Short mmCIF file of C-alpha atoms in Angstrom, two decimals:
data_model
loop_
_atom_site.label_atom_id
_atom_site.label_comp_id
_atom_site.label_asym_id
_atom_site.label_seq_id
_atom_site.Cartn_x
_atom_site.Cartn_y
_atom_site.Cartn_z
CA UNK W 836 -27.60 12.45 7.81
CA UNK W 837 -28.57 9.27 5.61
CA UNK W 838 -30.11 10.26 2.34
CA UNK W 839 -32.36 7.64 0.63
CA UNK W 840 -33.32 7.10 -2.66
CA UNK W 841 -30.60 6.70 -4.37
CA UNK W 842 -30.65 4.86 -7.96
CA UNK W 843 -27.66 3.37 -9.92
CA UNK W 844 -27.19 2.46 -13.82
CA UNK W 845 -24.27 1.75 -16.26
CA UNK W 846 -22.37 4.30 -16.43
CA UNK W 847 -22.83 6.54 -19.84
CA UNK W 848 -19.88 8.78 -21.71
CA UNK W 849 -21.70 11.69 -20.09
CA UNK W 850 -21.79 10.53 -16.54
CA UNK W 851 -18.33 9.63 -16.87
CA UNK W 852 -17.24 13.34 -18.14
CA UNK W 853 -19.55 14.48 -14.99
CA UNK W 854 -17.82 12.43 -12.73
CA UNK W 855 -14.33 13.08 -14.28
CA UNK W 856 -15.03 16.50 -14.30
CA UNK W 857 -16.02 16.17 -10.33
CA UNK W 858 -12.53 14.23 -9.59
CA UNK W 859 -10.77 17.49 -11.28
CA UNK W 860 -12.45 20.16 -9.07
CA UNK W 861 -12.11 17.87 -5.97
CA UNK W 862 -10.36 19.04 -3.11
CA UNK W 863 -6.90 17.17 -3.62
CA UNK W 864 -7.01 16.20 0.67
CA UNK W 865 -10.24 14.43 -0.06
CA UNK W 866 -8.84 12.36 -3.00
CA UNK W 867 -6.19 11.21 -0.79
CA UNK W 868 -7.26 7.44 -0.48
CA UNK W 869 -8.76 7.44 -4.20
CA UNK W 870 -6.22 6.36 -6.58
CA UNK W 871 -8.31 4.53 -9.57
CA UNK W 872 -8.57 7.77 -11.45
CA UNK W 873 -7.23 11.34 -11.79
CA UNK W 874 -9.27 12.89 -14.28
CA UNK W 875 -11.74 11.92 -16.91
CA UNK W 876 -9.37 11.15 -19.49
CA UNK W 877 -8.41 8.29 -17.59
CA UNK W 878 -11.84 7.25 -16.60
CA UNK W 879 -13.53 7.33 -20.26
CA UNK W 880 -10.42 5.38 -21.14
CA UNK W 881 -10.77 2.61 -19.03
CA UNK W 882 -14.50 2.51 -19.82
CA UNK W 883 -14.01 2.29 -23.52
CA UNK W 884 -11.39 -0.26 -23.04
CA UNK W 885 -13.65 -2.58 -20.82
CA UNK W 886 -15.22 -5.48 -22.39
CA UNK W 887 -15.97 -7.30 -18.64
CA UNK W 888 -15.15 -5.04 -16.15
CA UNK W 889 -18.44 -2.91 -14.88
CA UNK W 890 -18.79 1.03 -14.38
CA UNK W 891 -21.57 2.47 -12.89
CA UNK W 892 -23.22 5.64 -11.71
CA UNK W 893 -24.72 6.47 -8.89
CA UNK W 894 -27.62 8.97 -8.59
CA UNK W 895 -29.50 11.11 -5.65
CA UNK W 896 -32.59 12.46 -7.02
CA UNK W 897 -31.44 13.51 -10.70
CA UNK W 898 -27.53 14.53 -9.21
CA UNK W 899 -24.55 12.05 -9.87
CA UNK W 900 -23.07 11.62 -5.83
CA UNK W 901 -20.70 9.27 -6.77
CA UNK W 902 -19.91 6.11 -9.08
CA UNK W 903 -18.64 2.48 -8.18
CA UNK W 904 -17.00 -0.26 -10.58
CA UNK W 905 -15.88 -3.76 -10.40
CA UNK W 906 -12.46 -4.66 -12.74
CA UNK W 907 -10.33 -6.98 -13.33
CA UNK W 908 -12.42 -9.59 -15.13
CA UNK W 909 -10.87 -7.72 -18.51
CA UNK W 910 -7.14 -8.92 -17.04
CA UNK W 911 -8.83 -12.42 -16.49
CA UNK W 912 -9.43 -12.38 -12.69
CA UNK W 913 -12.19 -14.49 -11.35
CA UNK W 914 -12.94 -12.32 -8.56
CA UNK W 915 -12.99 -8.39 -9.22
CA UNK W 916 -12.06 -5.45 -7.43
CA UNK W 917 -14.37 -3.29 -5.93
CA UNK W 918 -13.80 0.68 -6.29
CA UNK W 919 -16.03 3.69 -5.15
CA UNK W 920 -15.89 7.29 -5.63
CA UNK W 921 -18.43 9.56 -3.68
CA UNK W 922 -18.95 12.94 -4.56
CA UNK W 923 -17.50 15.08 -1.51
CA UNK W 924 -21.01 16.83 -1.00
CA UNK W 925 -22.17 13.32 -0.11
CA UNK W 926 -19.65 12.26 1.55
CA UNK W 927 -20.42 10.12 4.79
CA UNK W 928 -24.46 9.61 3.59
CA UNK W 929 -24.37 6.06 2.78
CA UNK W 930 -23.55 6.46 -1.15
CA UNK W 931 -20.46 3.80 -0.38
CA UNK W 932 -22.58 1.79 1.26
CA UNK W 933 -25.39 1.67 -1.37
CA UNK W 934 -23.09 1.32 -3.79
CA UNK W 935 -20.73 -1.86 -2.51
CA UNK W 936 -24.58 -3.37 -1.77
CA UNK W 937 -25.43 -2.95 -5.67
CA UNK W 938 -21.59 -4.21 -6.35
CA UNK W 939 -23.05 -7.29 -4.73
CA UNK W 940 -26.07 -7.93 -5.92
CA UNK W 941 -24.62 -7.54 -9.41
CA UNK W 942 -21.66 -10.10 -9.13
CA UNK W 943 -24.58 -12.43 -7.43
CA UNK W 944 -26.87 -12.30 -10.48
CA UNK W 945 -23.07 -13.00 -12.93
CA UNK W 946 -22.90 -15.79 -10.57
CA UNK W 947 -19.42 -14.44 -9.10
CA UNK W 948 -19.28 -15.65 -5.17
CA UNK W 949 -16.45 -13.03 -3.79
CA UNK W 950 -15.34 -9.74 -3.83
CA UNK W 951 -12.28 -7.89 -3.59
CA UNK W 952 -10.71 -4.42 -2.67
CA UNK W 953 -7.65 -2.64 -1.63
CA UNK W 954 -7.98 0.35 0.87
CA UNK W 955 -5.59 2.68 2.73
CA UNK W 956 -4.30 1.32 6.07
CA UNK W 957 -5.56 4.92 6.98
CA UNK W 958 -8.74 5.16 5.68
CA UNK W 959 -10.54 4.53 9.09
CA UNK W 960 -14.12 5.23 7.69
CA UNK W 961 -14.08 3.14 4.68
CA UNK W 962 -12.19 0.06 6.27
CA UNK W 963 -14.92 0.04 9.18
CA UNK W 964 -17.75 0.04 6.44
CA UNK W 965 -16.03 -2.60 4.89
CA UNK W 966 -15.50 -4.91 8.34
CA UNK W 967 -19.04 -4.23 8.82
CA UNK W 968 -19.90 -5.30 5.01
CA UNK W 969 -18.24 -8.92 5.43
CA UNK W 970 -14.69 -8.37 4.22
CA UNK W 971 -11.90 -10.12 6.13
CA UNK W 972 -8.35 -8.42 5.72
CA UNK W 973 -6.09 -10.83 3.48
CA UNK W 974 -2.70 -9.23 3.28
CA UNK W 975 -0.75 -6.31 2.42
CA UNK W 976 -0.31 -5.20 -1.27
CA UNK W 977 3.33 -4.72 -1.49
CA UNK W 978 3.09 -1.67 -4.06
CA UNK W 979 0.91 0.52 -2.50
CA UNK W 980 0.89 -0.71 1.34
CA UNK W 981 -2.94 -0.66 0.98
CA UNK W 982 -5.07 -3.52 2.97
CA UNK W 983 -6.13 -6.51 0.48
CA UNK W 984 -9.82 -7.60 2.16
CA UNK W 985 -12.31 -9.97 0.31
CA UNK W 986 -15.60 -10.97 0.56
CA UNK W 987 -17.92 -13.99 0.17
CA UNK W 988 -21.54 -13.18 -1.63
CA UNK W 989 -23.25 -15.35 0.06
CA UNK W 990 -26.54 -16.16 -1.78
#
């Protein structure tokens, strides 16, 4: 089932302590393909460390189901990386979808014209979302084994 209505903003200290808390009670079989963060130590790090790169929330109703970010402008990359956490109770209800649609439309208005994400060779679901989202496979990232796919934003 597709829920609708879902709403994004920056992310705030508070959602991030939501979300980090969420990663830490997560089933560790679901957090198999996410690797950006562990915990919400590492999350609130990164976010008070970020001067470019972007974190934000994403929202069903008044519940956090997930959050998505774009980095590597802060290491002085021209085009960033996508990443996206759903919450597992949303899992497979178009929150990664939403969100990589927002991810867009953001990098569009910074006038950024591609995209770019690593995902598990294994990861059936999100590399068919991503196929279906534009993103051609590039290579092979030779420390994790994970796909490299980017993106043109087409205007």
């Amino acid at each position: 089932m597709m829920l609708n209505n879902y709403l994004y903003r920056q992310m705030s200290d508070l959602d991030a302590e939501a979300i980090g808390l969420g990663l830490e009670k997560e089933n560790l079989s679901y957090l198999k393909y996410f690797t950006a963060y562990k915990n919400r130590i590492e999350l609130r790090n990164d976010i008070s460390r970020a001067k470019q790169d972007l974190f934000f929330t994403v929202f069903h109703e008044s519940s956090i189901c997930g959050c998505f970010f774009l980095r590597g402008f802060d290491a002085g990359f021209k085009v960033p990386s996508f990443g996206v956490y759903v919450i597992s109770n949303y899992s497979r209800k178009g929150v990664a979808s939403f969100a990589l649609g927002c991810a867009k439309k953001v990098l569009q208005s910074n006038h950024c014209d591609k995209l770019m994400l690593k995902v598990s060779v294994d990861n059936i679901h999100a590399k068919k979302l991503y196929i279906r989202a534009g993103f051609q496979i590039d290579g092979c990232c030779p420390d994790t084994g994970n796909l490299i796919m980017h993106c043109s934003l087409d205007k």
